[in-house]
Amino acid sequence: MASPAQRYAQARRRQARPDGPWSTFVALYPFGLDPFQVRACEALEAGRGVLVAAPTGAGKTVVGEFAVHLALAEGRKCFYTTPIKALSNQKYADLVARYGIGNVGLLTGDNSVNGEAPVVVMTTEVLRNMLYAGSSTLTGLGYVVMDEVHYLSDRFRGAVWEEVIIHLPESVALVSLSATVSNAEEFGDWLGTVRGETEVVVEEHRPVPLWQHVMANHRLYDLFVEDERRNRVEDERRNRVEDERWNRVADSEEAKVNPELVRLAREQERYARTHQQRPGRGGRRPRSVGMPSRVEVLERLDAEGLLPAITFIFSRAGCDAAVGQCLHAGLRLLTPDEAHTVRELVDARCADIPREDLRVLGYDEWRAGLERGIAAHHAGMLPTFKEVVEQLFVRGLVKAVFATETLALGINMPARSVVLERLVKWNGESHADVTPGEYTQLTGRAGRRGIDVEGHAVVVWSPGLEPSSLAGLASTRTYPLRSSFRPSYNMAVNLVGQFGRDRARELLQSSFAQFQADRAVVGLARQVARNEEGLAGYKESMTCHLGDFREYARLRRAISDREAALARTGTANRRAQAAASLEALRPGDVIDVPAGRRGGLAVVLDAGTQGGNADPRPTVLTADRQVRRLSLADFPVAVEAVHRLRIPKSFNPRNPASRRDLASSLRNAHLGDRPGRPAERPHKVRAAAADDRELIELRAQLRAHPCHGCGEREDHARWAERFHRLVRETDDLRRRVSERTHTIARTFDRICDLLGELGYLDGDQVTDAGRSLGALYTELDLLTADCLRAGVWAGLEPAELAAAVSALVYESRRDDDTSTPALPPGRTREVLTEMQRRWRALEDRERSHRLTPATEPDPRFALATWSWARGRSLDAVLRDAELAPGDFVRWTKQVVDLLGQVAVAAGTEPATRPVAGAARAAADQLRRGVVAYSSVS
């Protein structure tokens, strides 16, 4: 096999040929390709699949673009898939600019443009649906590019990537583009097993170096010491290609945190302690030491020549507020001429949006920010607005963007600097620390190839920031790719329909999830093998010439286990008897506390029975005048009153004289002939073991066993105990191996059993109801099919059907919202109630089959959907729904998408065809205004 240097030389020789696809491809770029790009393209041209794992901004998409170029040169098709629609739109625009609008199509669910073109950009879900439907569009497919393939670890949508990889025809070459992950070789090995020969190309070198900073006290501090940085810069200048440490300052053991930051952290701690009890004016604490405002951060970056910058704020409201703060402070980052250019471009892009909608969307305020070079970017914005921000940023006409982390998912918006305000984010369930992988993904936007000499990651100083922890976050390079694959109902009926149940089961066994589980099993199996070797040695050491010592050891363990069980039972019984005796006590009873430092005579002052499940805790006065509260722990056996005393009504336990008089009466009480403290009474408790017939029999068998008379009995017993412990450990390992082996197939079998029970499958045959289910690609696919099949939606008007279907896609951003949602009038309320009832019935069935239940339908978007379908204005709908424009558009488009699926599924049966017509009409009614605006520029 040729070395990397030899392959690179071969590729360069091919580049010199003027007639091949490689030479024409290289000519498209104004810069020379890096060795890792050449190596990957060479493998692709040789007919192998490719996995490229490289940092953000390293240029891995060049390899995907070469697949497009090869497909066109060979007269075949190439599908370029992405995880999100925004990235698909961006890549579509890039490829149209290069190859012309006639050669490139776009399929995202929202848009369908030239779908039969030789090059089609699409979301991964679209390709998955094509594969299950056997679409004719797949004819002639030669290459599939899976951009951001590390997205398969996403717990909500990641399974789609694995479905596509498994089901693509063998003739299709797969190009997988991933961010840097620590187990790229493992992922590549799996690709090799399911796709054939796959070249794994890992590149850790960033073409643009990245420096780490902390901004505090109006200064930009280097995170690591300056001497280390200077040395590495000099090393890079000496050998730019081979020195891979350029952007990994913190990877080296010699790298040290800047001592000025450590000093600042200690100063912050002292400041916090000093001001803990001394708030500032109005009851508010003064601002933290060293913590700059958002305006101050941008002004400092501007002064340092580090704009444009993306500031990641993990809150939509925070992004909008940041823009408002900058405008209020009078910050301007553009010249008058640049502002004029922005105004013209913005007005042209938004010319088709009605003025009344623009007013609702806050158009004037948004454009005012853009004219100053400042903008927000988050999912709550109208898609058109986000696209304008992206376009202006790439052209250098937006200098500061405040964005949520969704911007980091592959959209081409590199900046000179990236700013992080906090290192804690909401992950959908709780506030959690930013992970090393997330930190690298976010800061990877810093440094524009071909424009910037270096990129800069800036963390804003905040209370509690620990420089050493930040250094660890910035230096970690281990982010493994973990599969999130799980079979679904839709997947099951489609696989069974195409391949039969047995073959489908085999296909699922080839998933990356099972591949990783099996690899984990390898380590466990090795430990089992080592344990079995140890067991053989222990077995030999405990061999006895008188008989079977393993049998003798089992008798000893059985006796020990029985004694322990009896002891537990006896203890529980004695505790119950003691508790019952304490509950019977009354004030004035004289008792003999049996043991402990509180032992002796005492008179009960308060019985301490509070009811409920709590044990009694009597308060007593001891003979030495101490008032004590006793508990069950003071009574290992039941207690009885041995005498009674009258407690004066005037008795006060806090009064020393009262305690003295009552204690005197206690000591003088006639208690037989026992002066002072009574002698300890014998505990008349016969051990349960003495009368246990099973234990008596076991002991007899032990004494009768031949090994009982062995002189080395105890030595053998020690080996036998070690043998027993290792057997238990090995059995546990075997159990863990069994749990991990065939886990995907077992889940698939449970799903198929449930589908068979419900009538969607009949053995290896898909029923008519199952075919409808196979056309529904949604998280609540089974509930959707159930409602359709049961006629729940029959007779609904289009707007009513849209409202009902919205409950199957919408998910409230606040899980703790327990308020009763406003619902549309008429039949929709009854239908939504019936959908909830059917979901609960399916949930019971899923639990009985040991399956994870689907999420509950959420009706909180139903009123907004119904109102929009009936033609209400955007202003009224947004006001009633309390939704951001971007959220409203996104959820409505998802409802439109599911209505399209319902129309297809309902059209397969005569009884449900009226629902199909209503679904198409509902989709048409929703597809208007801001929802209908094309997101393709």
Short mmCIF file of N, CA and C in Angstrom, two decimals, residues 5-98:
data_model
loop_
_atom_site.label_atom_id
_atom_site.label_comp_id
_atom_site.label_asym_id
_atom_site.label_seq_id
_atom_site.Cartn_x
_atom_site.Cartn_y
_atom_site.Cartn_z
N ALA A 5 2.57 10.09 1.53
CA ALA A 5 3.37 10.96 0.66
C ALA A 5 3.31 10.49 -0.79
N GLN A 6 3.36 9.14 -0.98
CA GLN A 6 3.30 8.60 -2.35
C GLN A 6 1.93 8.87 -2.98
N ARG A 7 0.88 8.68 -2.17
CA ARG A 7 -0.46 8.93 -2.72
C ARG A 7 -0.64 10.41 -3.07
N TYR A 8 -0.08 11.26 -2.24
CA TYR A 8 -0.16 12.70 -2.51
C TYR A 8 0.56 13.03 -3.82
N ALA A 9 1.72 12.40 -4.03
CA ALA A 9 2.47 12.64 -5.27
C ALA A 9 1.70 12.12 -6.48
N GLN A 10 1.04 10.95 -6.31
CA GLN A 10 0.24 10.41 -7.40
C GLN A 10 -0.90 11.35 -7.78
N ALA A 11 -1.54 11.90 -6.73
CA ALA A 11 -2.64 12.83 -6.98
C ALA A 11 -2.14 14.08 -7.71
N ARG A 12 -0.98 14.56 -7.30
CA ARG A 12 -0.43 15.74 -7.98
C ARG A 12 -0.14 15.45 -9.45
N ARG A 13 0.31 14.23 -9.74
CA ARG A 13 0.57 13.86 -11.14
C ARG A 13 -0.74 13.82 -11.93
N ARG A 14 -1.80 13.31 -11.27
CA ARG A 14 -3.10 13.31 -11.95
C ARG A 14 -3.58 14.73 -12.19
N GLN A 15 -3.26 15.60 -11.24
CA GLN A 15 -3.68 16.99 -11.38
C GLN A 15 -3.06 17.63 -12.62
N ALA A 16 -1.88 17.14 -12.96
CA ALA A 16 -1.18 17.72 -14.12
C ALA A 16 -1.85 17.32 -15.43
N ARG A 17 -2.67 16.23 -15.39
CA ARG A 17 -3.37 15.82 -16.60
C ARG A 17 -4.51 16.80 -16.88
N PRO A 18 -4.53 17.38 -18.03
CA PRO A 18 -5.54 18.43 -18.30
C PRO A 18 -6.91 17.88 -18.65
N ASP A 19 -7.04 16.54 -18.82
CA ASP A 19 -8.29 16.02 -19.35
C ASP A 19 -9.14 15.29 -18.32
N GLY A 20 -8.70 15.12 -17.09
CA GLY A 20 -9.44 14.34 -16.12
C GLY A 20 -10.30 15.21 -15.22
N PRO A 21 -11.27 14.57 -14.50
CA PRO A 21 -12.14 15.34 -13.60
C PRO A 21 -11.36 15.99 -12.46
N TRP A 22 -10.24 15.36 -12.06
CA TRP A 22 -9.48 15.94 -10.95
C TRP A 22 -8.92 17.31 -11.33
N SER A 23 -8.32 17.40 -12.52
CA SER A 23 -7.71 18.67 -12.93
C SER A 23 -8.76 19.77 -13.10
N THR A 24 -9.91 19.41 -13.68
CA THR A 24 -10.95 20.44 -13.85
C THR A 24 -11.53 20.84 -12.50
N PHE A 25 -11.56 19.90 -11.54
CA PHE A 25 -12.07 20.22 -10.21
C PHE A 25 -11.12 21.15 -9.46
N VAL A 26 -9.85 20.83 -9.47
CA VAL A 26 -8.86 21.65 -8.76
C VAL A 26 -8.85 23.07 -9.31
N ALA A 27 -9.11 23.21 -10.59
CA ALA A 27 -9.09 24.54 -11.20
C ALA A 27 -10.21 25.44 -10.69
N LEU A 28 -11.20 24.85 -10.03
CA LEU A 28 -12.31 25.64 -9.50
C LEU A 28 -11.93 26.42 -8.25
N TYR A 29 -10.80 26.06 -7.62
CA TYR A 29 -10.43 26.68 -6.35
C TYR A 29 -9.22 27.59 -6.53
N PRO A 30 -9.25 28.76 -5.91
CA PRO A 30 -8.12 29.69 -6.04
C PRO A 30 -6.94 29.31 -5.16
N PHE A 31 -7.09 28.28 -4.32
CA PHE A 31 -6.01 27.86 -3.43
C PHE A 31 -5.73 26.38 -3.66
N GLY A 32 -4.52 25.97 -3.34
CA GLY A 32 -4.16 24.56 -3.45
C GLY A 32 -4.84 23.74 -2.36
N LEU A 33 -5.15 22.50 -2.67
CA LEU A 33 -5.82 21.64 -1.69
C LEU A 33 -4.81 21.09 -0.68
N ASP A 34 -5.29 20.87 0.53
CA ASP A 34 -4.46 20.31 1.59
C ASP A 34 -4.27 18.81 1.37
N PRO A 35 -3.21 18.24 1.97
CA PRO A 35 -2.95 16.80 1.79
C PRO A 35 -4.14 15.92 2.17
N PHE A 36 -4.86 16.24 3.26
CA PHE A 36 -5.98 15.37 3.66
C PHE A 36 -7.10 15.43 2.63
N GLN A 37 -7.30 16.60 1.99
CA GLN A 37 -8.32 16.71 0.95
C GLN A 37 -7.93 15.90 -0.28
N VAL A 38 -6.65 15.98 -0.63
CA VAL A 38 -6.15 15.22 -1.78
C VAL A 38 -6.30 13.73 -1.54
N ARG A 39 -5.94 13.28 -0.33
CA ARG A 39 -6.03 11.86 0.00
C ARG A 39 -7.47 11.35 -0.08
N ALA A 40 -8.40 12.13 0.45
CA ALA A 40 -9.80 11.72 0.43
C ALA A 40 -10.35 11.69 -0.99
N CYS A 41 -10.03 12.70 -1.77
CA CYS A 41 -10.51 12.74 -3.15
C CYS A 41 -9.90 11.61 -3.98
N GLU A 42 -8.66 11.28 -3.70
CA GLU A 42 -8.01 10.18 -4.41
C GLU A 42 -8.73 8.86 -4.13
N ALA A 43 -9.08 8.65 -2.86
CA ALA A 43 -9.79 7.42 -2.51
C ALA A 43 -11.15 7.37 -3.19
N LEU A 44 -11.83 8.50 -3.25
CA LEU A 44 -13.15 8.56 -3.87
C LEU A 44 -13.05 8.27 -5.36
N GLU A 45 -12.04 8.84 -6.01
CA GLU A 45 -11.87 8.62 -7.44
C GLU A 45 -11.51 7.16 -7.74
N ALA A 46 -10.88 6.49 -6.73
CA ALA A 46 -10.52 5.08 -6.89
C ALA A 46 -11.69 4.15 -6.61
N GLY A 47 -12.85 4.70 -6.25
CA GLY A 47 -14.02 3.87 -6.05
C GLY A 47 -14.29 3.47 -4.62
N ARG A 48 -13.55 4.04 -3.67
CA ARG A 48 -13.76 3.70 -2.26
C ARG A 48 -14.66 4.74 -1.59
N GLY A 49 -15.37 4.32 -0.55
CA GLY A 49 -16.08 5.26 0.27
C GLY A 49 -15.10 6.04 1.13
N VAL A 50 -15.53 7.19 1.67
CA VAL A 50 -14.62 8.05 2.42
C VAL A 50 -15.31 8.56 3.67
N LEU A 51 -14.59 8.54 4.78
CA LEU A 51 -14.99 9.24 6.00
C LEU A 51 -13.93 10.27 6.30
N VAL A 52 -14.33 11.54 6.34
CA VAL A 52 -13.41 12.64 6.64
C VAL A 52 -13.83 13.26 7.97
N ALA A 53 -12.94 13.22 8.94
CA ALA A 53 -13.18 13.84 10.25
C ALA A 53 -12.17 14.97 10.40
N ALA A 54 -12.65 16.21 10.44
CA ALA A 54 -11.75 17.36 10.47
C ALA A 54 -12.42 18.50 11.23
N PRO A 55 -11.62 19.43 11.77
CA PRO A 55 -12.20 20.56 12.51
C PRO A 55 -13.06 21.45 11.63
N THR A 56 -13.97 22.18 12.28
CA THR A 56 -14.77 23.17 11.57
C THR A 56 -13.85 24.17 10.87
N GLY A 57 -14.12 24.43 9.61
CA GLY A 57 -13.31 25.38 8.85
C GLY A 57 -12.10 24.78 8.17
N ALA A 58 -11.87 23.46 8.35
CA ALA A 58 -10.69 22.85 7.73
C ALA A 58 -10.87 22.62 6.24
N GLY A 59 -12.12 22.62 5.76
CA GLY A 59 -12.35 22.44 4.32
C GLY A 59 -12.77 21.04 3.92
N LYS A 60 -13.41 20.30 4.82
CA LYS A 60 -13.81 18.93 4.47
C LYS A 60 -14.92 18.89 3.42
N THR A 61 -15.71 19.99 3.30
CA THR A 61 -16.77 20.00 2.29
C THR A 61 -16.22 19.94 0.87
N VAL A 62 -14.93 20.25 0.70
CA VAL A 62 -14.31 20.14 -0.63
C VAL A 62 -14.43 18.71 -1.13
N VAL A 63 -14.31 17.74 -0.20
CA VAL A 63 -14.40 16.32 -0.60
C VAL A 63 -15.82 16.02 -1.08
N GLY A 64 -16.82 16.55 -0.39
CA GLY A 64 -18.19 16.37 -0.84
C GLY A 64 -18.43 17.00 -2.20
N GLU A 65 -17.84 18.16 -2.43
CA GLU A 65 -17.99 18.84 -3.71
C GLU A 65 -17.30 18.07 -4.83
N PHE A 66 -16.23 17.34 -4.50
CA PHE A 66 -15.57 16.51 -5.51
C PHE A 66 -16.49 15.35 -5.92
N ALA A 67 -17.27 14.82 -4.95
CA ALA A 67 -18.23 13.76 -5.30
C ALA A 67 -19.26 14.29 -6.28
N VAL A 68 -19.71 15.53 -6.08
CA VAL A 68 -20.65 16.16 -7.02
C VAL A 68 -20.00 16.26 -8.40
N HIS A 69 -18.74 16.71 -8.43
CA HIS A 69 -18.01 16.89 -9.68
C HIS A 69 -17.85 15.55 -10.41
N LEU A 70 -17.51 14.50 -9.65
CA LEU A 70 -17.34 13.17 -10.25
C LEU A 70 -18.65 12.68 -10.85
N ALA A 71 -19.75 12.85 -10.13
CA ALA A 71 -21.04 12.38 -10.61
C ALA A 71 -21.39 13.03 -11.95
N LEU A 72 -21.19 14.34 -12.04
CA LEU A 72 -21.50 15.04 -13.30
C LEU A 72 -20.57 14.58 -14.41
N ALA A 73 -19.30 14.35 -14.07
CA ALA A 73 -18.34 13.92 -15.09
C ALA A 73 -18.65 12.50 -15.59
N GLU A 74 -19.21 11.66 -14.72
CA GLU A 74 -19.49 10.27 -15.07
C GLU A 74 -20.92 10.06 -15.57
N GLY A 75 -21.73 11.13 -15.58
CA GLY A 75 -23.11 10.99 -16.03
C GLY A 75 -24.00 10.29 -15.01
N ARG A 76 -23.63 10.38 -13.73
CA ARG A 76 -24.45 9.77 -12.68
C ARG A 76 -24.99 10.86 -11.75
N LYS A 77 -25.80 10.44 -10.78
CA LYS A 77 -26.40 11.38 -9.85
C LYS A 77 -25.61 11.44 -8.55
N CYS A 78 -25.74 12.58 -7.88
CA CYS A 78 -25.16 12.75 -6.54
C CYS A 78 -26.21 13.42 -5.66
N PHE A 79 -26.46 12.84 -4.49
CA PHE A 79 -27.33 13.46 -3.49
C PHE A 79 -26.45 14.03 -2.39
N TYR A 80 -26.66 15.29 -2.08
CA TYR A 80 -25.89 15.96 -1.02
C TYR A 80 -26.85 16.18 0.15
N THR A 81 -26.68 15.41 1.24
CA THR A 81 -27.62 15.47 2.36
C THR A 81 -27.03 16.25 3.53
N THR A 82 -27.92 16.94 4.25
CA THR A 82 -27.52 17.74 5.41
C THR A 82 -28.53 17.51 6.54
N PRO A 83 -28.18 17.83 7.78
CA PRO A 83 -29.11 17.60 8.88
C PRO A 83 -30.20 18.65 9.01
N ILE A 84 -29.98 19.85 8.49
CA ILE A 84 -30.95 20.93 8.70
C ILE A 84 -31.25 21.62 7.37
N LYS A 85 -32.46 22.17 7.29
CA LYS A 85 -32.91 22.79 6.04
C LYS A 85 -32.09 24.02 5.69
N ALA A 86 -31.68 24.79 6.69
CA ALA A 86 -30.90 26.00 6.41
C ALA A 86 -29.59 25.66 5.72
N LEU A 87 -28.95 24.58 6.16
CA LEU A 87 -27.69 24.18 5.53
C LEU A 87 -27.95 23.65 4.11
N SER A 88 -29.07 22.95 3.93
CA SER A 88 -29.42 22.48 2.58
C SER A 88 -29.62 23.66 1.64
N ASN A 89 -30.33 24.69 2.11
CA ASN A 89 -30.56 25.88 1.29
C ASN A 89 -29.25 26.55 0.90
N GLN A 90 -28.33 26.63 1.88
CA GLN A 90 -27.05 27.28 1.62
C GLN A 90 -26.21 26.49 0.62
N LYS A 91 -26.18 25.16 0.81
CA LYS A 91 -25.39 24.34 -0.11
C LYS A 91 -26.01 24.35 -1.51
N TYR A 92 -27.34 24.39 -1.60
CA TYR A 92 -28.01 24.49 -2.90
C TYR A 92 -27.57 25.76 -3.63
N ALA A 93 -27.55 26.88 -2.91
CA ALA A 93 -27.14 28.13 -3.55
C ALA A 93 -25.70 28.05 -4.02
N ASP A 94 -24.82 27.43 -3.23
CA ASP A 94 -23.41 27.30 -3.62
C ASP A 94 -23.26 26.48 -4.89
N LEU A 95 -23.97 25.35 -4.97
CA LEU A 95 -23.82 24.46 -6.12
C LEU A 95 -24.48 25.04 -7.37
N VAL A 96 -25.58 25.76 -7.18
CA VAL A 96 -26.21 26.44 -8.34
C VAL A 96 -25.25 27.46 -8.92
N ALA A 97 -24.55 28.20 -8.05
CA ALA A 97 -23.59 29.20 -8.54
C ALA A 97 -22.47 28.56 -9.33
N ARG A 98 -22.13 27.31 -8.99
CA ARG A 98 -21.02 26.65 -9.67
C ARG A 98 -21.46 25.89 -10.91
#
